[in-house]
Coordinates of C-alpha atoms and ligand atoms in Angstrom, one line a residue:
X1 CA 83.2 -99.4 -71.2
X2 CA 79.6 -100.0 -70.7
X3 CA 77.0 -97.6 -72.2
X4 CA 75.9 -96.6 -68.7
X5 CA 79.4 -95.4 -67.7
X6 CA 79.8 -93.4 -70.8
X7 CA 76.5 -91.6 -70.2
X8 CA 77.4 -91.1 -66.6
X9 CA 80.8 -89.5 -67.7
X10 CA 79.0 -87.3 -70.1
X11 CA 76.6 -86.0 -67.5
X12 CA 79.5 -85.5 -65.1
X13 CA 81.3 -83.4 -67.6
X14 CA 78.3 -81.3 -68.3
X15 CA 77.7 -80.8 -64.6
X16 CA 81.3 -79.7 -64.2
X17 CA 81.1 -77.3 -67.0
X18 CA 77.9 -75.9 -65.6
X19 CA 79.5 -75.3 -62.2
X20 CA 82.5 -73.8 -63.7
X21 CA 80.2 -71.3 -65.5
X22 CA 78.4 -70.6 -62.3
X23 CA 81.7 -70.0 -60.4
X24 CA 82.9 -67.7 -63.3
X25 CA 79.7 -65.7 -63.1
X26 CA 80.0 -65.6 -59.3
X27 CA 83.5 -64.2 -59.6
X28 CA 83.0 -61.6 -62.2
X29 CA 80.0 -59.2 -62.3
X30 CA 78.3 -60.0 -65.6
X31 CA 77.3 -56.4 -66.4
X32 CA 80.6 -54.5 -65.6
X33 CA 83.2 -57.4 -65.8
X34 CA 84.8 -56.4 -62.5
X35 CA 84.9 -58.8 -59.5
X36 CA 81.6 -59.5 -57.8
X37 CA 81.4 -58.8 -54.1
X38 CA 82.7 -61.9 -52.5
X39 CA 85.5 -62.5 -55.0
X40 CA 86.6 -58.8 -54.6
X41 CA 86.9 -59.2 -50.8
X42 CA 88.7 -62.5 -51.1
X43 CA 91.2 -61.1 -53.6
X44 CA 91.7 -57.9 -51.5
X45 CA 92.4 -60.0 -48.5
X46 CA 95.1 -62.0 -50.4
X47 CA 96.6 -58.8 -51.8
X48 CA 96.8 -57.1 -48.3
X49 CA 98.2 -60.3 -46.7
X50 CA 100.9 -60.9 -49.3
X51 CA 102.1 -57.3 -49.3
X52 CA 102.5 -56.5 -45.5
X53 CA 105.1 -53.8 -46.1
X54 CA 103.0 -51.9 -48.7
X55 CA 100.6 -49.1 -47.9
X56 CA 97.1 -49.6 -49.5
X57 CA 94.1 -47.3 -50.2
X58 CA 90.5 -48.6 -50.0
X59 CA 87.9 -46.7 -51.9
X60 CA 84.1 -47.0 -51.9
X61 CA 82.4 -45.3 -54.9
X62 CA 78.8 -44.8 -55.7
X63 CA 76.7 -42.6 -58.0
X64 CA 74.7 -40.0 -56.2
X65 CA 70.9 -40.4 -56.8
X66 CA 71.5 -43.3 -59.1
X67 CA 67.8 -44.1 -59.0
X68 CA 67.0 -40.9 -60.8
X69 CA 69.1 -42.0 -63.8
X70 CA 67.0 -45.1 -64.0
X71 CA 63.7 -43.2 -63.8
X72 CA 64.7 -40.4 -66.1
X73 CA 66.5 -42.3 -68.8
X74 CA 65.4 -46.0 -68.3
X75 CA 67.2 -49.1 -66.9
X76 CA 69.3 -49.5 -70.0
X77 CA 70.9 -46.2 -69.6
X78 CA 71.4 -47.0 -65.9
X79 CA 73.3 -50.2 -66.9
X80 CA 75.4 -48.2 -69.4
X81 CA 76.3 -45.7 -66.7
X82 CA 77.5 -48.6 -64.4
X83 CA 79.6 -50.0 -67.3
X84 CA 81.0 -46.5 -68.0
X85 CA 81.9 -46.1 -64.2
X86 CA 83.6 -49.6 -64.2
X87 CA 85.5 -48.7 -67.3
X88 CA 86.7 -45.4 -65.8
X89 CA 87.7 -47.1 -62.5
X90 CA 89.8 -49.6 -64.5
X91 CA 91.5 -46.7 -66.4
X92 CA 92.1 -45.0 -63.0
X93 CA 93.5 -48.2 -61.5
X94 CA 96.1 -48.6 -64.2
X95 CA 98.6 -46.3 -62.6
X96 CA 98.6 -48.2 -59.4
X97 CA 100.5 -51.4 -58.6
X98 CA 98.5 -54.1 -57.1
X99 CA 94.9 -53.0 -57.6
X100 CA 91.6 -54.7 -57.4
X101 CA 88.1 -53.5 -58.4
X102 CA 84.7 -55.0 -57.5
X103 CA 81.1 -54.2 -57.7
X104 CA 79.6 -54.5 -54.2
X105 CA 75.9 -54.0 -54.9
X106 CA 73.8 -51.9 -57.3
X107 CA 75.7 -48.7 -58.0
X108 CA 78.3 -49.3 -55.3
X109 CA 81.9 -50.2 -56.4
X110 CA 85.0 -50.7 -54.4
X111 CA 88.7 -50.5 -55.2
X112 CA 91.8 -51.4 -53.3
X113 CA 95.1 -50.2 -54.6
X114 CA 98.7 -49.6 -53.4
X115 CA 99.3 -45.9 -52.6
X116 CA 101.7 -44.1 -55.0
X117 CA 103.4 -41.2 -53.5
X118 CA 101.5 -39.5 -50.7
X119 CA 97.9 -38.5 -49.8
X120 CA 98.3 -35.0 -51.5
X121 CA 99.3 -36.7 -54.8
X122 CA 96.3 -39.1 -54.5
X123 CA 93.9 -36.2 -53.8
X124 CA 95.0 -34.4 -56.9
X125 CA 94.7 -37.5 -59.0
X126 CA 91.3 -38.2 -57.7
X127 CA 90.0 -34.7 -58.2
X128 CA 91.1 -34.8 -61.8
X129 CA 89.9 -38.3 -62.5
X130 CA 86.4 -37.8 -60.9
X131 CA 86.1 -34.5 -62.8
X132 CA 86.8 -36.1 -66.2
X133 CA 84.5 -39.0 -65.3
X134 CA 81.5 -36.8 -64.4
X135 CA 82.0 -34.2 -67.1
X136 CA 82.5 -36.9 -69.7
X137 CA 79.0 -38.4 -69.2
X138 CA 76.2 -36.7 -70.9
X139 CA 75.7 -33.0 -71.3
X140 CA 72.0 -32.9 -70.1
X141 CA 72.6 -34.5 -66.7
X142 CA 74.8 -33.2 -63.9
X143 CA 76.3 -36.5 -62.8
X144 CA 78.0 -36.7 -59.4
X145 CA 79.6 -39.5 -57.4
X146 CA 80.9 -40.0 -53.9
X147 CA 84.1 -41.7 -53.1
X148 CA 84.8 -42.6 -49.5
X149 CA 88.5 -43.3 -49.0
X150 CA 90.3 -45.1 -46.2
X151 CA 94.1 -45.3 -46.1
X152 CA 94.5 -48.8 -44.6
X153 CA 96.4 -48.5 -41.3
X154 CA 97.3 -52.0 -40.9
X155 CA 97.1 -54.6 -43.7
X156 CA 96.0 -57.3 -41.2
X157 CA 92.8 -55.4 -40.3
X158 CA 89.5 -57.1 -41.0
X159 CA 87.9 -56.2 -44.3
X160 CA 84.6 -55.5 -42.6
X161 CA 86.3 -52.8 -40.6
X162 CA 88.1 -51.4 -43.6
X163 CA 85.0 -51.3 -45.6
X164 CA 82.9 -49.7 -42.8
X165 CA 85.5 -46.9 -42.6
X166 CA 85.3 -46.3 -46.3
X167 CA 81.4 -46.1 -45.8
X168 CA 81.7 -43.4 -43.0
X169 CA 84.0 -41.4 -45.4
X170 CA 81.5 -41.7 -48.2
X171 CA 78.7 -40.5 -45.8
X172 CA 80.9 -37.5 -44.9
X173 CA 81.3 -36.8 -48.6
X174 CA 77.5 -36.8 -49.2
X175 CA 76.8 -34.4 -46.4
X176 CA 78.6 -31.6 -48.2
X177 CA 76.3 -31.4 -51.3
X178 CA 78.5 -29.0 -53.2
X179 CA 81.9 -30.0 -51.8
X180 CA 84.5 -32.3 -53.4
X181 CA 83.3 -35.7 -54.6
X182 CA 85.7 -37.6 -52.3
X183 CA 86.4 -37.6 -48.6
X184 CA 89.0 -39.4 -46.5
X185 CA 88.1 -41.2 -43.4
X186 CA 89.3 -39.7 -40.1
X187 CA 88.9 -40.8 -36.6
X188 CA 86.3 -38.2 -35.7
X189 CA 83.8 -40.1 -38.0
X190 CA 84.2 -43.3 -35.9
X191 CA 84.1 -41.3 -32.7
X192 CA 80.7 -39.9 -33.8
X193 CA 79.3 -43.4 -34.5
X194 CA 80.6 -44.6 -31.1
X195 CA 79.1 -41.6 -29.3
X196 CA 75.7 -42.2 -31.0
X197 CA 75.9 -45.9 -30.1
X198 CA 76.6 -45.0 -26.4
X199 CA 73.6 -42.6 -26.4
X200 CA 71.5 -45.5 -27.7
X201 CA 72.9 -48.0 -25.1
X202 CA 72.3 -45.6 -22.2
X203 CA 69.0 -43.9 -23.1
X204 CA 66.6 -46.4 -21.4
X205 CA 68.7 -46.4 -18.1
X206 CA 68.8 -42.5 -18.3
X207 CA 65.1 -42.3 -18.5
X208 CA 64.4 -44.8 -15.7
X209 CA 67.0 -43.0 -13.4
X210 CA 65.6 -39.6 -14.2
X211 CA 68.8 -38.3 -15.8
X212 CA 66.5 -36.2 -18.1
X213 CA 65.5 -32.9 -16.6
X214 CA 62.8 -30.7 -18.0
X215 CA 63.8 -27.0 -17.8
X216 CA 61.8 -23.9 -18.7
X217 CA 62.6 -20.9 -20.7
X218 CA 60.3 -17.9 -20.1
X219 CA 58.4 -16.3 -23.0
X220 CA 57.8 -12.5 -22.3
X221 CA 55.8 -9.6 -23.5
X222 CA 58.2 -7.4 -25.3
X223 CA 56.7 -4.1 -24.2
X224 CA 56.1 -4.7 -20.5
X225 CA 58.5 -7.7 -19.8
X226 CA 55.5 -9.6 -18.3
X227 CA 55.8 -13.4 -18.3
X228 CA 53.4 -14.9 -20.9
X229 CA 54.5 -18.5 -21.0
X230 CA 57.4 -21.0 -21.1
X231 CA 59.0 -23.5 -23.3
X232 CA 59.8 -26.8 -22.0
X233 CA 63.3 -28.0 -23.0
X234 CA 65.0 -31.3 -22.1
X235 CA 68.4 -31.6 -20.5
X236 CA 70.5 -34.8 -20.0
X237 CA 72.5 -34.6 -16.9
X238 CA 74.8 -37.7 -17.4
X239 CA 76.3 -39.1 -14.2
X240 CA 79.8 -39.4 -15.9
X241 CA 79.7 -37.1 -18.9
X242 CA 77.9 -34.1 -17.3
X243 CA 75.6 -32.1 -19.5
X244 CA 74.8 -33.4 -22.9
X245 CA 73.2 -31.1 -25.4
X246 CA 69.8 -31.9 -27.0
X247 CA 71.5 -31.2 -30.3
X248 CA 73.6 -34.4 -29.7
X249 CA 70.9 -36.7 -28.5
X250 CA 67.6 -35.6 -30.1
X251 CA 68.7 -36.5 -33.7
X252 CA 69.9 -39.9 -32.3
X253 CA 66.5 -40.5 -30.7
X254 CA 64.7 -39.4 -33.7
X255 CA 66.5 -42.1 -35.7
X256 CA 66.2 -44.9 -33.2
X257 CA 62.6 -44.2 -32.3
X258 CA 63.2 -43.3 -28.7
X259 CA 62.0 -39.8 -29.2
X260 CA 58.4 -40.5 -28.5
X261 CA 59.3 -42.0 -25.1
X262 CA 61.4 -39.0 -24.2
X263 CA 58.8 -36.5 -25.4
X264 CA 56.1 -38.2 -23.5
X265 CA 58.2 -37.8 -20.4
X266 CA 58.7 -34.1 -21.2
X267 CA 55.0 -33.6 -21.8
X268 CA 54.1 -35.4 -18.6
X269 CA 56.6 -33.2 -16.6
X270 CA 55.2 -30.1 -18.2
X271 CA 51.7 -31.1 -17.1
X272 CA 52.9 -31.8 -13.7
X273 CA 54.4 -28.2 -13.5
X274 CA 51.2 -26.6 -14.7
X275 CA 49.3 -28.7 -12.1
X276 CA 51.6 -27.5 -9.3
X277 CA 50.9 -23.9 -10.3
X278 CA 47.2 -24.4 -10.4
X279 CA 47.4 -26.0 -7.0
X280 CA 49.3 -23.0 -5.6
X281 CA 46.8 -20.6 -7.3
X282 CA 49.7 -18.0 -7.7
X283 CA 50.4 -17.8 -11.4
X284 CA 50.0 -20.2 -14.3
X285 CA 52.1 -19.9 -17.5
X286 CA 51.1 -21.9 -20.4
X287 CA 53.9 -24.3 -21.3
X288 CA 54.9 -25.1 -24.9
X289 CA 56.3 -28.5 -25.4
X290 CA 58.2 -29.6 -28.5
X291 CA 56.6 -32.3 -30.6
X292 CA 59.0 -34.2 -32.9
X293 CA 57.9 -34.8 -36.5
X294 CA 58.2 -38.5 -35.7
X295 CA 55.6 -38.2 -32.8
X296 CA 53.2 -36.9 -35.5
X297 CA 53.2 -40.3 -37.1
X298 CA 51.3 -41.7 -34.1
X299 CA 47.6 -41.7 -34.9
X300 CA 46.8 -41.8 -31.2
X301 CA 48.6 -38.5 -30.4
X302 CA 45.5 -36.2 -29.9
X303 CA 44.2 -38.9 -27.5
X304 CA 47.6 -38.9 -25.7
X305 CA 47.4 -35.1 -25.1
X306 CA 43.7 -35.3 -24.1
X307 CA 44.6 -38.2 -21.7
X308 CA 47.4 -36.2 -20.1
X309 CA 45.2 -33.0 -19.7
X310 CA 42.5 -35.0 -18.0
X311 CA 44.9 -36.8 -15.8
X312 CA 46.3 -33.7 -14.5
X313 CA 43.1 -31.8 -14.8
X314 CA 44.5 -29.0 -16.8
X315 CA 42.5 -26.6 -19.0
X316 CA 43.6 -27.1 -22.6
X317 CA 44.7 -23.5 -23.1
X318 CA 47.8 -24.1 -20.8
X319 CA 49.4 -26.6 -23.0
X320 CA 50.9 -25.4 -26.3
X321 CA 52.6 -27.6 -28.9
X322 CA 55.7 -26.5 -30.9
X323 CA 56.2 -28.2 -34.2
X324 CA 59.2 -27.2 -36.3
X325 CA 58.6 -25.7 -39.7
X326 CA 60.9 -28.3 -41.3
X327 CA 58.4 -31.0 -40.4
X328 CA 55.8 -29.3 -42.5
X329 CA 58.1 -28.9 -45.3
X330 CA 59.1 -32.6 -45.5
X331 CA 55.8 -34.3 -45.9
X332 CA 53.4 -31.5 -46.0
X333 CA 50.1 -33.2 -46.8
X334 CA 50.6 -35.8 -44.1
X335 CA 51.9 -33.5 -41.4
X336 CA 49.2 -30.8 -42.1
X337 CA 46.6 -33.5 -41.5
X338 CA 48.2 -34.8 -38.4
X339 CA 48.6 -31.2 -36.9
X340 CA 45.0 -30.4 -37.9
X341 CA 43.8 -33.3 -35.7
X342 CA 45.7 -31.8 -32.8
X343 CA 44.2 -28.4 -33.4
X344 CA 40.8 -29.9 -33.9
X345 CA 41.3 -31.4 -30.4
X346 CA 41.6 -27.8 -29.1
X347 CA 45.4 -27.6 -28.6
X348 CA 47.3 -24.4 -29.3
X349 CA 49.8 -25.0 -32.2
X350 CA 53.0 -23.0 -32.7
X351 CA 55.1 -23.3 -35.8
X352 CA 58.7 -23.4 -34.4
X353 CA 61.9 -22.2 -36.2
X354 CA 59.8 -20.4 -38.8
X355 CA 62.2 -19.2 -41.5
X356 CA 64.5 -22.1 -41.6
X357 CA 62.6 -24.5 -43.9
X358 CA 61.3 -22.0 -46.4
X359 CA 57.7 -23.1 -46.5
X360 CA 55.8 -21.3 -49.1
X361 CA 54.1 -18.2 -47.8
X362 CA 51.1 -19.3 -50.0
X363 CA 50.7 -22.4 -47.9
X364 CA 50.7 -20.6 -44.6
X365 CA 47.1 -19.9 -45.3
X366 CA 46.2 -23.6 -45.1
X367 CA 48.4 -24.4 -42.1
X368 CA 46.7 -25.3 -38.9
X369 CA 48.6 -23.0 -36.6
X370 CA 47.9 -20.4 -34.0
X371 CA 51.4 -18.9 -33.5
X372 CA 54.3 -18.3 -35.8
X373 CA 57.6 -18.6 -33.9
X374 CA 60.3 -16.7 -35.7
X375 CA 63.6 -18.5 -35.8
X376 CA 66.5 -16.8 -34.1
X377 CA 68.3 -16.2 -37.4
X378 CA 65.7 -13.3 -37.9
X379 CA 66.8 -11.7 -34.7
X380 CA 70.5 -12.5 -34.9
X381 CA 71.2 -12.8 -38.5
X382 CA 74.0 -11.0 -40.3
X383 CA 72.2 -10.3 -43.6
X384 CA 71.9 -6.7 -44.6
X385 CA 69.6 -5.2 -41.9
X386 CA 67.4 -3.1 -44.2
X387 CA 66.3 -6.1 -46.5
X388 CA 65.9 -8.3 -43.4
X389 CA 63.6 -5.8 -41.7
X390 CA 61.4 -5.5 -44.8
X391 CA 61.0 -9.3 -44.9
X392 CA 60.4 -9.4 -41.2
X393 CA 57.8 -6.8 -41.0
X394 CA 56.1 -8.3 -44.0
X395 CA 55.9 -11.7 -42.3
X396 CA 54.6 -10.3 -39.1
X397 CA 51.8 -8.4 -40.9
X398 CA 51.0 -11.4 -43.0
X399 CA 50.8 -13.6 -39.8
X400 CA 48.6 -11.1 -38.1
X401 CA 46.4 -10.9 -41.2
X402 CA 46.0 -14.7 -41.0
X403 CA 45.1 -14.4 -37.2
X404 CA 48.3 -15.9 -36.0
X405 CA 50.2 -14.4 -33.1
X406 CA 53.9 -14.0 -33.4
X407 CA 56.8 -14.7 -31.1
X408 CA 60.5 -14.3 -31.8
X409 CA 63.1 -16.6 -30.3
X410 CA 66.8 -16.0 -29.5
X411 CA 66.5 -12.4 -28.2
X412 CA 69.8 -11.6 -26.5
X413 CA 69.8 -7.9 -26.2
X414 CA 67.4 -4.9 -25.2
X415 CA 68.0 -3.5 -28.7
X416 CA 66.9 -6.6 -30.4
X417 CA 63.7 -6.6 -28.2
X418 CA 63.0 -3.0 -29.0
X419 CA 63.7 -3.5 -32.7
X420 CA 61.3 -6.4 -33.0
X421 CA 58.6 -4.4 -31.2
X422 CA 59.0 -1.6 -33.7
X423 CA 58.4 -4.1 -36.5
X424 CA 55.1 -5.3 -34.8
X425 CA 56.3 -8.4 -33.0
X426 CA 55.1 -8.2 -29.4
X427 CA 56.3 -11.4 -27.7
X428 CA 59.8 -13.0 -27.4
X429 CA 62.0 -15.6 -25.7
X430 CA 65.8 -15.5 -25.3
X431 CA 68.8 -15.2 -23.1
X432 CA 67.9 -11.4 -22.7
X433 CA 64.9 -12.4 -20.6
X434 CA 66.3 -15.7 -19.2
X435 CA 68.2 -18.8 -20.2
X436 CA 66.3 -22.0 -19.8
X437 CA 66.2 -22.7 -16.0
X438 CA 65.0 -25.3 -13.6
X439 CA 61.4 -25.4 -12.4
X440 CA 62.5 -24.1 -9.0
X441 CA 64.4 -21.2 -10.6
X442 CA 61.4 -20.5 -12.9
X443 CA 59.1 -20.2 -9.9
X444 CA 61.4 -17.6 -8.4
X445 CA 61.6 -15.8 -11.8
X446 CA 57.9 -15.8 -12.1
X447 CA 57.4 -14.5 -8.6
X448 CA 59.2 -11.4 -9.5
X449 CA 57.4 -10.8 -12.7
X450 CA 54.0 -9.6 -13.7
X451 CA 52.2 -12.6 -15.4
X452 CA 49.9 -11.9 -18.3
X453 CA 46.8 -13.9 -18.2
X454 CA 46.4 -16.6 -20.8
X455 CA 43.9 -15.8 -23.5
Ligands
C2E501 P1 64.0 -25.1 -30.1 O1 62.7 -25.8 -29.9 O2 63.9 -24.1 -31.3 O3 64.5 -24.5 -28.9 C1 65.2 -23.3 -28.7 C2 66.6 -23.5 -28.5 O4 67.2 -22.2 -28.5 C3 66.9 -24.1 -27.2 O5 68.1 -24.8 -27.4 C4 67.2 -22.8 -26.3 O6 68.1 -23.1 -25.2 C5 68.0 -22.0 -27.4 N1 68.0 -20.5 -27.0 C6 66.9 -19.9 -26.4 N2 67.2 -18.6 -26.3 C7 68.4 -18.4 -26.9 C8 69.2 -17.2 -27.2 O7 68.9 -16.1 -26.8 N3 70.3 -17.4 -27.9 C9 70.7 -18.6 -28.4 N4 71.8 -18.7 -29.0 N5 70.0 -19.7 -28.1 C10 68.8 -19.6 -27.4 P2 68.3 -26.3 -26.8 O8 67.6 -26.4 -25.4 O9 69.7 -26.7 -26.9 O10 67.4 -27.2 -27.8 C11 67.8 -27.3 -29.1 C12 66.6 -28.0 -29.9 O11 66.4 -29.3 -29.4 C13 65.3 -27.4 -29.6 O12 65.1 -26.2 -30.6 C14 64.3 -28.5 -30.1 O13 64.3 -28.5 -31.4 C15 65.1 -29.6 -29.5 N6 64.5 -30.0 -28.2 C16 64.9 -29.6 -27.0 N7 64.1 -30.2 -26.1 C17 63.3 -31.1 -26.8 C18 62.2 -32.0 -26.3 O14 61.9 -32.1 -25.2 N8 61.7 -32.7 -27.3 C19 62.0 -32.6 -28.6 N9 61.3 -33.3 -29.6 N10 62.9 -31.7 -29.0 C20 63.6 -30.9 -28.0
MG502 MG1 60.9 -25.2 -29.6
MG503 MG1 62.9 -22.9 -32.0

């Protein structure tokens, strides 16, 4: 054998050893020694295919707020926790025939195993194992995990679908902050995703076909019943599905960014309504429009409103903006600045749903607002009446001391209206006065009411 061939053989052997090592590393996760993502899915596929008559459970597990562990205790502790979780999963898996564990990414693990007994037995086992896992960690940190579980309906299903269903179950689990650490997939979770996707698919057509209607809900003076304004609320009249509630589509639009397009549409409609009243010269009620927290990210927002007011030739006091309290609570410094710019432009600002987000009363002083709009829970709540009244009358007094006006929403009965009046609140909105109604119905409503001049 020539020297050249020997060297070549040696190099080839080394290359082979190197690739074997790479392959091994690819198959096993170096940190936790469970399968890495691709190998886990490949092995799971084989296991499901070779056991068509057995029932399997697919579980996706992750550590809640894992990044906090890294930032509180350092990356090394984070790594240790991942190893601890992998170890506990291996222990848990021992009781199941046919089981495979993998690390999908970061702190996300997955496990597929044959179902022993029934779902009740599995639930009991999970509750016990997760409890021992979380309580056995460290005493100075409240560890929690979320396990999303899908009982595989057909072993031939695509793994992408199986995994997606376990993700939906894990999301459900995370939504209940203090609930159990695991949740099972059920069809309603997929239905919600499909519904949201349909909303996204159809929103552009809906806007161009004018399926969105802008209705008005009167705001009234509690003492005299006089009309003092209106809130513009959007309605989706779907050609096949009928009425779709804003509670269903607004959160979807806030996520997919369509909210600005819709809000622009509503603001424009509100301006056209005000214009029609100015033209008739009969009455003009200021209209409050809702401004989503996402709209506030648009630096051109003050110009947008100025442009609309100019286009419709409307005095600025006729357009009010409602911004929900929770927006202020989320990113207070940014939102306060954005709202301040709107107020500086001369727009009347109402803080909507006040009392739902627990903004600090101390901060109210710095908030750029003109009106505090009390959430309906103050009016309709079930808490002990006496305590609630003390709080309510305190908030009303505080608001007045800060020069804010106060309006209550969700008034449904005469007693509620009288009660609020006795506590110092002079304005209200709610079914007692009127439900949200079409522009045409609103004009009739207004023609029968005294209209209080706008200040
Ligand atoms: P919101 O701005 O706090 O509006 C008040 C909600 O309370 C409306 O629900 C209204 O119909 C309802 N309501 C009024 N009076 C009563 C009452 O006496 N009792 C009860 N139980 N409910 C009453 P709606 O129209 O379903 O709107 C829900 C939310 O959707 C609104 O809450 C607002 O946050 C959002 N929204 C509605 N229209 C728009 C819009 O054009 N743009 C944006 N960004 N959000 C909107
Ligand atoms: Mg509102
Ligand atoms: Mg509200």
